[in-house]
């Protein structure tokens, strides 16, 4: 069916049409059953849907057919009543990141494709991550505290795996004469591969620059700096070792856990919460992002009691949230005063 849709699926085909929204609904639901390795990689052991899936997703996004899905998902996350749309979006973003990891792993371990083909596969992942998460219509949906980790985890995975293969591809530039046509007649020049690599680096840079500069990604950036410090340091180290100047990474701003009261900590992750939620059955408090992660599962359960999670089994704690913000503000002021004292000495 995807192959048939792909044949007449062109940019602008679904604008002002209910057909596009119907296809978007079906494609999102299909994504629930897709396996990244079996279905979304060339030469997979099963049915290869790679080209059709990516092309249709691209056209649906550019024609605005995913706006309804984004809107419904945002409302579901905001109300903590996660439905199909939120689960589908999370699944699609997860598929993109997993697929990219598989491409880079197979290139490094068993050379399933030549470097040019691998670069093209990675470019698809980068572009789809860009339009699905880090673009004008999508970033607001993923900027809620509950959904932000879905986007940031995918970004960290895609960035790390992409950086890992750049040295290998650069080395390939010194060994041209790789065939890129089915007939094995055309030779891949160093310039073609280098240009493809540069395109990949620019695509990755665009995503990070958008995250760093867009007002709509402020929440994402805040959570990234506070909760992904170790990952940021690892990415920065990989980029430095490979002599890759891709982007200016944000500086980690981790909380001072030594002085944090236990009541401000997530009962699962043991990190400082942003938007606390009480699980009624267990009487344990977790962050909204942890709860949303649990709700995105097919059969959501409380991790402490194994009882089903539904909209009546938890509640937000606005007073505790204000206490957390006050604690963070006090810690920020103390850090600023210490910095001034050091500067004066």
mmCIF file of C-alpha atoms in Angstrom:
data_model
loop_
_atom_site.group_PDB
_atom_site.id
_atom_site.type_symbol
_atom_site.label_atom_id
_atom_site.label_comp_id
_atom_site.label_asym_id
_atom_site.label_seq_id
_atom_site.Cartn_x
_atom_site.Cartn_y
_atom_site.Cartn_z
ATOM 1 C CA UNK A 1 0.000 0.000 0.000
ATOM 2 C CA UNK A 2 2.847 2.406 0.856
ATOM 3 C CA UNK A 3 4.415 1.697 -2.522
ATOM 4 C CA UNK A 4 1.180 2.604 -4.309
ATOM 5 C CA UNK A 5 0.773 5.839 -2.332
ATOM 6 C CA UNK A 6 4.403 6.727 -3.028
ATOM 7 C CA UNK A 7 3.829 6.587 -6.800
ATOM 8 C CA UNK A 8 1.467 9.573 -6.807
ATOM 9 C CA UNK A 9 2.644 11.208 -3.568
ATOM 10 C CA UNK A 10 4.122 14.606 -4.536
ATOM 11 C CA UNK A 11 4.680 17.829 -2.647
ATOM 12 C CA UNK A 12 1.469 19.858 -2.716
ATOM 13 C CA UNK A 13 -0.648 16.795 -3.487
ATOM 14 C CA UNK A 14 -2.486 16.829 -0.154
ATOM 15 C CA UNK A 15 -2.865 20.548 0.547
ATOM 16 C CA UNK A 16 -6.450 21.528 1.394
ATOM 17 C CA UNK A 17 -7.446 17.883 1.231
ATOM 18 C CA UNK A 18 -8.830 15.457 3.800
ATOM 19 C CA UNK A 19 -7.041 12.633 2.011
ATOM 20 C CA UNK A 20 -3.689 13.745 3.432
ATOM 21 C CA UNK A 21 -4.968 13.673 7.012
ATOM 22 C CA UNK A 22 -6.418 10.208 6.414
ATOM 23 C CA UNK A 23 -3.081 8.957 5.060
ATOM 24 C CA UNK A 24 -1.259 10.619 7.960
ATOM 25 C CA UNK A 25 -3.547 8.803 10.404
ATOM 26 C CA UNK A 26 -2.877 5.470 8.696
ATOM 27 C CA UNK A 27 0.881 6.016 8.431
ATOM 28 C CA UNK A 28 1.179 6.992 12.081
ATOM 29 C CA UNK A 29 -0.748 3.892 13.090
ATOM 30 C CA UNK A 30 1.423 1.734 10.813
ATOM 31 C CA UNK A 31 4.568 3.107 12.485
ATOM 32 C CA UNK A 32 3.470 1.355 15.649
ATOM 33 C CA UNK A 33 4.227 -1.973 13.986
ATOM 34 C CA UNK A 34 7.381 -1.069 12.040
ATOM 35 C CA UNK A 35 10.798 -2.403 12.945
ATOM 36 C CA UNK A 36 13.666 -0.057 12.061
ATOM 37 C CA UNK A 37 16.083 -2.788 10.962
ATOM 38 C CA UNK A 38 13.624 -5.032 9.180
ATOM 39 C CA UNK A 39 11.522 -2.418 7.389
ATOM 40 C CA UNK A 40 13.450 0.873 7.207
ATOM 41 C CA UNK A 41 16.877 -0.167 5.973
ATOM 42 C CA UNK A 42 17.850 -1.110 2.408
ATOM 43 C CA UNK A 43 18.556 -4.808 1.893
ATOM 44 C CA UNK A 44 16.695 -5.739 5.056
ATOM 45 C CA UNK A 45 15.600 -9.280 5.628
ATOM 46 C CA UNK A 46 11.944 -8.302 5.458
ATOM 47 C CA UNK A 47 9.808 -5.893 3.450
ATOM 48 C CA UNK A 48 11.810 -2.734 2.678
ATOM 49 C CA UNK A 49 9.607 0.328 3.211
ATOM 50 C CA UNK A 50 12.462 2.809 3.626
ATOM 51 C CA UNK A 51 11.984 5.049 0.575
ATOM 52 C CA UNK A 52 8.181 4.997 0.627
ATOM 53 C CA UNK A 53 7.916 5.709 4.369
ATOM 54 C CA UNK A 54 10.346 8.633 4.308
ATOM 55 C CA UNK A 55 8.923 10.183 1.155
ATOM 56 C CA UNK A 56 5.325 10.046 2.357
ATOM 57 C CA UNK A 57 6.266 11.429 5.786
ATOM 58 C CA UNK A 58 8.065 14.332 4.092
ATOM 59 C CA UNK A 59 5.121 15.187 1.816
ATOM 60 C CA UNK A 60 2.594 14.909 4.637
ATOM 61 C CA UNK A 61 4.618 17.306 6.763
ATOM 62 C CA UNK A 62 5.261 19.888 4.040
ATOM 63 C CA UNK A 63 1.568 19.828 3.037
ATOM 64 C CA UNK A 64 0.502 20.454 6.635
ATOM 65 C CA UNK A 65 -1.253 17.111 7.049
ATOM 66 C CA UNK A 66 0.445 16.386 10.376
ATOM 67 C CA UNK A 67 -0.770 19.591 12.059
ATOM 68 C CA UNK A 68 -3.852 17.901 13.476
ATOM 69 C CA UNK A 69 -1.687 15.132 14.917
ATOM 70 C CA UNK A 70 0.694 17.671 16.489
ATOM 71 C CA UNK A 71 -2.195 19.661 17.951
ATOM 72 C CA UNK A 72 -3.890 16.620 19.475
ATOM 73 C CA UNK A 73 -0.594 15.278 20.825
ATOM 74 C CA UNK A 74 0.192 18.640 22.472
ATOM 75 C CA UNK A 75 -3.217 18.717 24.174
ATOM 76 C CA UNK A 76 -2.794 15.129 25.347
ATOM 77 C CA UNK A 77 0.611 15.815 26.889
ATOM 78 C CA UNK A 78 -0.562 19.055 28.486
ATOM 79 C CA UNK A 79 -3.543 17.336 30.112
ATOM 80 C CA UNK A 80 -1.524 14.180 30.918
ATOM 81 C CA UNK A 81 -4.066 12.120 29.006
ATOM 82 C CA UNK A 82 -1.780 10.484 26.484
ATOM 83 C CA UNK A 83 -3.577 9.143 23.429
ATOM 84 C CA UNK A 84 -2.759 7.616 20.058
ATOM 85 C CA UNK A 85 -1.379 10.793 18.484
ATOM 86 C CA UNK A 86 1.231 11.324 21.218
ATOM 87 C CA UNK A 87 2.226 7.656 21.137
ATOM 88 C CA UNK A 88 2.539 7.669 17.352
ATOM 89 C CA UNK A 89 4.700 10.793 17.276
ATOM 90 C CA UNK A 90 6.977 9.384 19.959
ATOM 91 C CA UNK A 91 7.221 6.111 18.034
ATOM 92 C CA UNK A 92 8.112 7.827 14.742
ATOM 93 C CA UNK A 93 10.872 9.881 16.391
ATOM 94 C CA UNK A 94 12.189 6.730 18.074
ATOM 95 C CA UNK A 95 12.218 4.918 14.713
ATOM 96 C CA UNK A 96 14.258 7.718 13.106
ATOM 97 C CA UNK A 97 16.881 7.620 15.876
ATOM 98 C CA UNK A 98 17.050 3.808 15.940
ATOM 99 C CA UNK A 99 17.385 3.628 12.169
ATOM 100 C CA UNK A 100 20.266 6.127 12.199
ATOM 101 C CA UNK A 101 22.054 4.149 14.916
ATOM 102 C CA UNK A 102 21.715 0.985 12.838
ATOM 103 C CA UNK A 103 23.064 2.659 9.698
ATOM 104 C CA UNK A 104 26.181 3.949 11.453
ATOM 105 C CA UNK A 105 26.744 0.678 13.323
ATOM 106 C CA UNK A 106 26.510 -1.409 10.171
ATOM 107 C CA UNK A 107 28.827 0.966 8.297
ATOM 108 C CA UNK A 108 31.459 0.713 11.026
ATOM 109 C CA UNK A 109 31.136 -3.006 11.733
ATOM 110 C CA UNK A 110 30.343 -4.783 8.482
ATOM 111 C CA UNK A 111 30.408 -2.177 5.706
ATOM 112 C CA UNK A 112 26.926 -3.092 4.458
ATOM 113 C CA UNK A 113 26.946 -0.026 2.192
ATOM 114 C CA UNK A 114 29.582 2.210 0.677
ATOM 115 C CA UNK A 115 30.165 5.546 2.383
ATOM 116 C CA UNK A 116 28.131 7.542 -0.111
ATOM 117 C CA UNK A 117 25.045 5.391 0.389
ATOM 118 C CA UNK A 118 25.495 5.537 4.172
ATOM 119 C CA UNK A 119 25.682 9.337 4.034
ATOM 120 C CA UNK A 120 22.438 9.456 2.048
ATOM 121 C CA UNK A 121 20.722 7.191 4.580
ATOM 122 C CA UNK A 122 21.921 9.367 7.458
ATOM 123 C CA UNK A 123 20.745 12.504 5.637
ATOM 124 C CA UNK A 124 17.233 11.051 5.513
ATOM 125 C CA UNK A 125 17.300 10.558 9.280
ATOM 126 C CA UNK A 126 18.605 14.070 9.919
ATOM 127 C CA UNK A 127 16.051 15.676 7.640
ATOM 128 C CA UNK A 128 13.125 13.758 9.105
ATOM 129 C CA UNK A 129 14.262 14.565 12.659
ATOM 130 C CA UNK A 130 14.477 18.211 11.649
ATOM 131 C CA UNK A 131 10.948 18.446 10.223
ATOM 132 C CA UNK A 132 9.298 16.191 12.813
ATOM 133 C CA UNK A 133 10.802 17.842 15.896
ATOM 134 C CA UNK A 134 12.920 20.925 15.240
ATOM 135 C CA UNK A 135 10.763 23.021 12.926
ATOM 136 C CA UNK A 136 8.200 25.794 13.235
ATOM 137 C CA UNK A 137 5.076 23.641 13.592
ATOM 138 C CA UNK A 138 6.543 20.738 15.539
ATOM 139 C CA UNK A 139 8.894 22.146 18.164
ATOM 140 C CA UNK A 140 6.083 23.495 20.356
ATOM 141 C CA UNK A 141 4.583 20.020 20.690
ATOM 142 C CA UNK A 142 7.910 18.584 21.855
ATOM 143 C CA UNK A 143 8.705 21.556 24.115
ATOM 144 C CA UNK A 144 6.356 20.500 26.898
ATOM 145 C CA UNK A 145 8.215 19.167 29.927
ATOM 146 C CA UNK A 146 6.623 15.773 29.445
ATOM 147 C CA UNK A 147 7.485 15.341 25.754
ATOM 148 C CA UNK A 148 10.853 17.102 25.668
ATOM 149 C CA UNK A 149 12.834 13.988 26.613
ATOM 150 C CA UNK A 150 11.493 12.143 23.581
ATOM 151 C CA UNK A 151 12.984 14.784 21.288
ATOM 152 C CA UNK A 152 16.236 15.268 23.201
ATOM 153 C CA UNK A 153 16.968 11.560 23.542
ATOM 154 C CA UNK A 154 16.541 11.160 19.783
ATOM 155 C CA UNK A 155 18.752 14.191 19.089
ATOM 156 C CA UNK A 156 21.532 12.898 21.356
ATOM 157 C CA UNK A 157 21.389 9.441 19.747
ATOM 158 C CA UNK A 158 21.386 10.761 16.177
ATOM 159 C CA UNK A 159 24.191 13.238 16.881
ATOM 160 C CA UNK A 160 26.388 10.670 18.639
ATOM 161 C CA UNK A 161 25.972 8.018 15.946
ATOM 162 C CA UNK A 162 26.509 10.540 13.141
ATOM 163 C CA UNK A 163 29.703 11.878 14.695
ATOM 164 C CA UNK A 164 30.978 8.333 15.138
ATOM 165 C CA UNK A 165 31.106 7.629 11.394
ATOM 166 C CA UNK A 166 32.458 10.953 10.131
ATOM 167 C CA UNK A 167 36.150 9.909 10.555
ATOM 168 C CA UNK A 168 35.444 6.701 8.587
ATOM 169 C CA UNK A 169 33.768 8.627 5.791
ATOM 170 C CA UNK A 170 36.586 11.166 5.715
ATOM 171 C CA UNK A 171 39.069 8.341 5.352
ATOM 172 C CA UNK A 172 36.995 7.037 2.462
ATOM 173 C CA UNK A 173 37.474 10.374 0.733
ATOM 174 C CA UNK A 174 41.125 9.441 0.331
ATOM 175 C CA UNK A 175 40.117 6.180 -1.339
ATOM 176 C CA UNK A 176 37.770 7.144 -4.177
ATOM 177 C CA UNK A 177 36.641 4.942 -7.061
ATOM 178 C CA UNK A 178 33.643 3.485 -5.242
ATOM 179 C CA UNK A 179 30.742 2.558 -7.480
ATOM 180 C CA UNK A 180 27.436 4.297 -6.784
ATOM 181 C CA UNK A 181 25.218 3.055 -9.629
ATOM 182 C CA UNK A 182 23.428 -0.250 -9.921
ATOM 183 C CA UNK A 183 25.502 -1.118 -12.981
ATOM 184 C CA UNK A 184 28.775 -0.428 -11.097
ATOM 185 C CA UNK A 185 29.955 1.759 -13.955
ATOM 186 C CA UNK A 186 30.181 5.220 -12.342
ATOM 187 C CA UNK A 187 32.998 6.019 -9.967
ATOM 188 C CA UNK A 188 32.494 8.049 -6.836
ATOM 189 C CA UNK A 189 34.965 10.904 -6.795
ATOM 190 C CA UNK A 190 36.464 12.362 -3.671
ATOM 191 C CA UNK A 191 34.607 15.615 -4.336
ATOM 192 C CA UNK A 192 31.181 13.938 -4.468
ATOM 193 C CA UNK A 193 31.683 12.116 -1.197
ATOM 194 C CA UNK A 194 33.149 15.168 0.503
ATOM 195 C CA UNK A 195 30.211 17.285 -0.653
ATOM 196 C CA UNK A 196 27.766 14.689 0.670
ATOM 197 C CA UNK A 197 29.603 14.665 4.000
ATOM 198 C CA UNK A 198 29.507 18.462 4.182
ATOM 199 C CA UNK A 199 25.757 18.384 3.531
ATOM 200 C CA UNK A 200 25.345 15.986 6.423
ATOM 201 C CA UNK A 201 27.352 18.199 8.761
ATOM 202 C CA UNK A 202 25.327 21.257 7.710
ATOM 203 C CA UNK A 203 22.070 19.408 8.384
ATOM 204 C CA UNK A 204 23.244 18.449 11.866
ATOM 205 C CA UNK A 205 24.438 21.998 12.500
ATOM 206 C CA UNK A 206 21.068 23.407 11.459
ATOM 207 C CA UNK A 207 19.230 21.294 14.035
ATOM 208 C CA UNK A 208 21.526 22.350 16.874
ATOM 209 C CA UNK A 209 21.489 26.012 15.838
ATOM 210 C CA UNK A 210 17.697 25.935 15.752
ATOM 211 C CA UNK A 211 17.623 24.405 19.224
ATOM 212 C CA UNK A 212 20.050 27.044 20.511
ATOM 213 C CA UNK A 213 18.403 30.119 18.973
ATOM 214 C CA UNK A 214 14.668 29.527 18.517
ATOM 215 C CA UNK A 215 12.493 31.097 21.254
ATOM 216 C CA UNK A 216 10.091 28.163 20.868
ATOM 217 C CA UNK A 217 12.769 25.665 21.904
ATOM 218 C CA UNK A 218 13.567 27.403 25.213
ATOM 219 C CA UNK A 219 12.141 24.563 27.316
ATOM 220 C CA UNK A 220 14.052 21.968 25.294
ATOM 221 C CA UNK A 221 17.292 23.893 25.747
ATOM 222 C CA UNK A 222 16.731 24.282 29.503
ATOM 223 C CA UNK A 223 16.177 20.549 29.986
ATOM 224 C CA UNK A 224 19.102 19.692 27.692
ATOM 225 C CA UNK A 225 21.564 21.802 29.681
ATOM 226 C CA UNK A 226 20.318 20.573 33.039
ATOM 227 C CA UNK A 227 19.700 16.859 32.436
ATOM 228 C CA UNK A 228 22.023 15.882 29.575
ATOM 229 C CA UNK A 229 25.348 17.245 30.792
ATOM 230 C CA UNK A 230 27.191 13.920 30.506
ATOM 231 C CA UNK A 231 25.889 13.345 26.982
ATOM 232 C CA UNK A 232 26.831 16.875 25.914
ATOM 233 C CA UNK A 233 30.363 16.410 27.209
ATOM 234 C CA UNK A 234 30.668 13.101 25.351
ATOM 235 C CA UNK A 235 29.457 14.632 22.087
ATOM 236 C CA UNK A 236 31.797 17.589 22.478
ATOM 237 C CA UNK A 237 34.718 15.233 23.101
ATOM 238 C CA UNK A 238 33.874 13.170 19.989
ATOM 239 C CA UNK A 239 33.649 16.288 17.838
ATOM 240 C CA UNK A 240 36.947 17.621 19.165
ATOM 241 C CA UNK A 241 38.822 14.349 18.616
ATOM 242 C CA UNK A 242 37.585 14.170 15.045
ATOM 243 C CA UNK A 243 38.416 17.859 14.474
ATOM 244 C CA UNK A 244 34.803 18.601 13.595
ATOM 245 C CA UNK A 245 33.516 22.108 14.162
ATOM 246 C CA UNK A 246 29.813 21.443 13.873
ATOM 247 C CA UNK A 247 28.108 23.638 16.433
ATOM 248 C CA UNK A 248 28.609 25.489 19.686
ATOM 249 C CA UNK A 249 27.285 23.078 22.261
ATOM 250 C CA UNK A 250 25.372 24.561 25.198
ATOM 251 C CA UNK A 251 27.103 24.453 28.557
ATOM 252 C CA UNK A 252 25.677 21.982 31.042
ATOM 253 C CA UNK A 253 23.933 23.557 34.032
ATOM 254 C CA UNK A 254 23.395 20.626 36.352
ATOM 255 C CA UNK A 255 21.598 21.037 39.673
ATOM 256 C CA UNK A 256 23.555 20.997 42.933
ATOM 257 C CA UNK A 257 22.315 17.610 44.116
ATOM 258 C CA UNK A 258 24.305 17.776 47.366
ATOM 259 C CA UNK A 259 22.055 20.496 48.754
ATOM 260 C CA UNK A 260 18.763 19.277 47.292
ATOM 261 C CA UNK A 261 15.988 18.104 49.661
ATOM 262 C CA UNK A 262 14.776 14.572 48.909
ATOM 263 C CA UNK A 263 11.199 15.747 48.390
ATOM 264 C CA UNK A 264 12.307 17.603 45.244
ATOM 265 C CA UNK A 265 13.707 14.466 43.615
ATOM 266 C CA UNK A 266 11.991 12.225 41.080
ATOM 267 C CA UNK A 267 11.224 8.869 42.716
ATOM 268 C CA UNK A 268 12.377 6.996 39.590
ATOM 269 C CA UNK A 269 15.306 8.975 38.161
ATOM 270 C CA UNK A 270 16.418 10.608 41.430
ATOM 271 C CA UNK A 271 16.956 13.881 39.570
ATOM 272 C CA UNK A 272 15.437 17.222 40.525
ATOM 273 C CA UNK A 273 11.915 17.497 39.184
ATOM 274 C CA UNK A 274 10.537 20.284 37.028
ATOM 275 C CA UNK A 275 6.827 19.546 37.152
ATOM 276 C CA UNK A 276 6.071 17.109 40.000
ATOM 277 C CA UNK A 277 3.233 14.597 39.817
ATOM 278 C CA UNK A 278 1.974 12.362 42.637
ATOM 279 C CA UNK A 279 1.181 8.704 41.884
ATOM 280 C CA UNK A 280 -1.795 7.983 44.138
ATOM 281 C CA UNK A 281 -1.353 4.229 44.636
ATOM 282 C CA UNK A 282 2.318 4.314 45.591
ATOM 283 C CA UNK A 283 2.323 7.863 47.025
ATOM 284 C CA UNK A 284 5.596 8.424 45.165
ATOM 285 C CA UNK A 285 6.289 11.717 43.412
ATOM 286 C CA UNK A 286 7.806 11.710 39.920
ATOM 287 C CA UNK A 287 8.479 14.340 37.303
ATOM 288 C CA UNK A 288 5.944 14.921 34.544
ATOM 289 C CA UNK A 289 8.495 13.740 31.970
ATOM 290 C CA UNK A 290 8.822 10.403 33.806
ATOM 291 C CA UNK A 291 5.048 10.019 33.953
ATOM 292 C CA UNK A 292 4.661 10.808 30.248
ATOM 293 C CA UNK A 293 7.335 8.232 29.433
ATOM 294 C CA UNK A 294 5.307 5.657 31.364
ATOM 295 C CA UNK A 295 2.037 6.746 29.716
ATOM 296 C CA UNK A 296 3.557 6.388 26.239
ATOM 297 C CA UNK A 297 3.892 2.646 26.767
ATOM 298 C CA UNK A 298 1.232 0.341 25.339
ATOM 299 C CA UNK A 299 0.070 -0.762 28.782
ATOM 300 C CA UNK A 300 1.033 2.035 31.219
ATOM 301 C CA UNK A 301 1.787 0.824 34.739
ATOM 302 C CA UNK A 302 2.981 2.383 37.967
ATOM 303 C CA UNK A 303 6.633 1.255 38.340
ATOM 304 C CA UNK A 304 6.177 0.756 42.095
ATOM 305 C CA UNK A 305 2.816 -1.035 42.389
ATOM 306 C CA UNK A 306 2.438 -2.445 38.829
ATOM 307 C CA UNK A 307 -1.125 -1.150 38.794
ATOM 308 C CA UNK A 308 -2.499 0.412 35.577
ATOM 309 C CA UNK A 309 -1.997 4.146 35.118
ATOM 310 C CA UNK A 310 -4.978 6.219 34.009
ATOM 311 C CA UNK A 311 -5.956 9.880 34.319
ATOM 312 C CA UNK A 312 -7.410 9.406 37.842
ATOM 313 C CA UNK A 313 -4.324 7.664 39.261
ATOM 314 C CA UNK A 314 -2.095 10.752 39.546
ATOM 315 C CA UNK A 315 -2.242 14.512 40.039
ATOM 316 C CA UNK A 316 0.025 17.518 39.639
ATOM 317 C CA UNK A 317 1.567 19.215 42.690
ATOM 318 C CA UNK A 318 1.680 22.968 41.937
ATOM 319 C CA UNK A 319 2.842 23.941 45.457
ATOM 320 C CA UNK A 320 5.821 21.586 45.259
ATOM 321 C CA UNK A 321 6.583 22.918 41.784
ATOM 322 C CA UNK A 322 6.812 26.449 43.186
ATOM 323 C CA UNK A 323 9.124 25.170 45.916
ATOM 324 C CA UNK A 324 11.380 23.597 43.271
ATOM 325 C CA UNK A 325 11.525 26.833 41.292
ATOM 326 C CA UNK A 326 12.353 28.772 44.461
ATOM 327 C CA UNK A 327 15.125 26.301 45.331
ATOM 328 C CA UNK A 328 16.605 26.586 41.840
ATOM 329 C CA UNK A 329 16.440 30.382 41.960
ATOM 330 C CA UNK A 330 18.165 30.441 45.333
ATOM 331 C CA UNK A 331 20.868 28.083 44.052
ATOM 332 C CA UNK A 332 21.394 30.242 40.972
ATOM 333 C CA UNK A 333 21.791 33.364 43.082
ATOM 334 C CA UNK A 334 24.281 31.634 45.393
ATOM 335 C CA UNK A 335 26.315 30.448 42.390
ATOM 336 C CA UNK A 336 26.346 33.991 40.978
ATOM 337 C CA UNK A 337 27.526 35.446 44.312
ATOM 338 C CA UNK A 338 30.335 32.865 44.517
ATOM 339 C CA UNK A 339 31.411 33.728 40.986
ATOM 340 C CA UNK A 340 31.550 37.442 41.844
ATOM 341 C CA UNK A 341 33.650 36.718 44.940
ATOM 342 C CA UNK A 342 36.158 34.727 42.882
ATOM 343 C CA UNK A 343 36.298 37.470 40.238
ATOM 344 C CA UNK A 344 37.029 40.152 42.850
ATOM 345 C CA UNK A 345 39.865 38.175 44.367
#
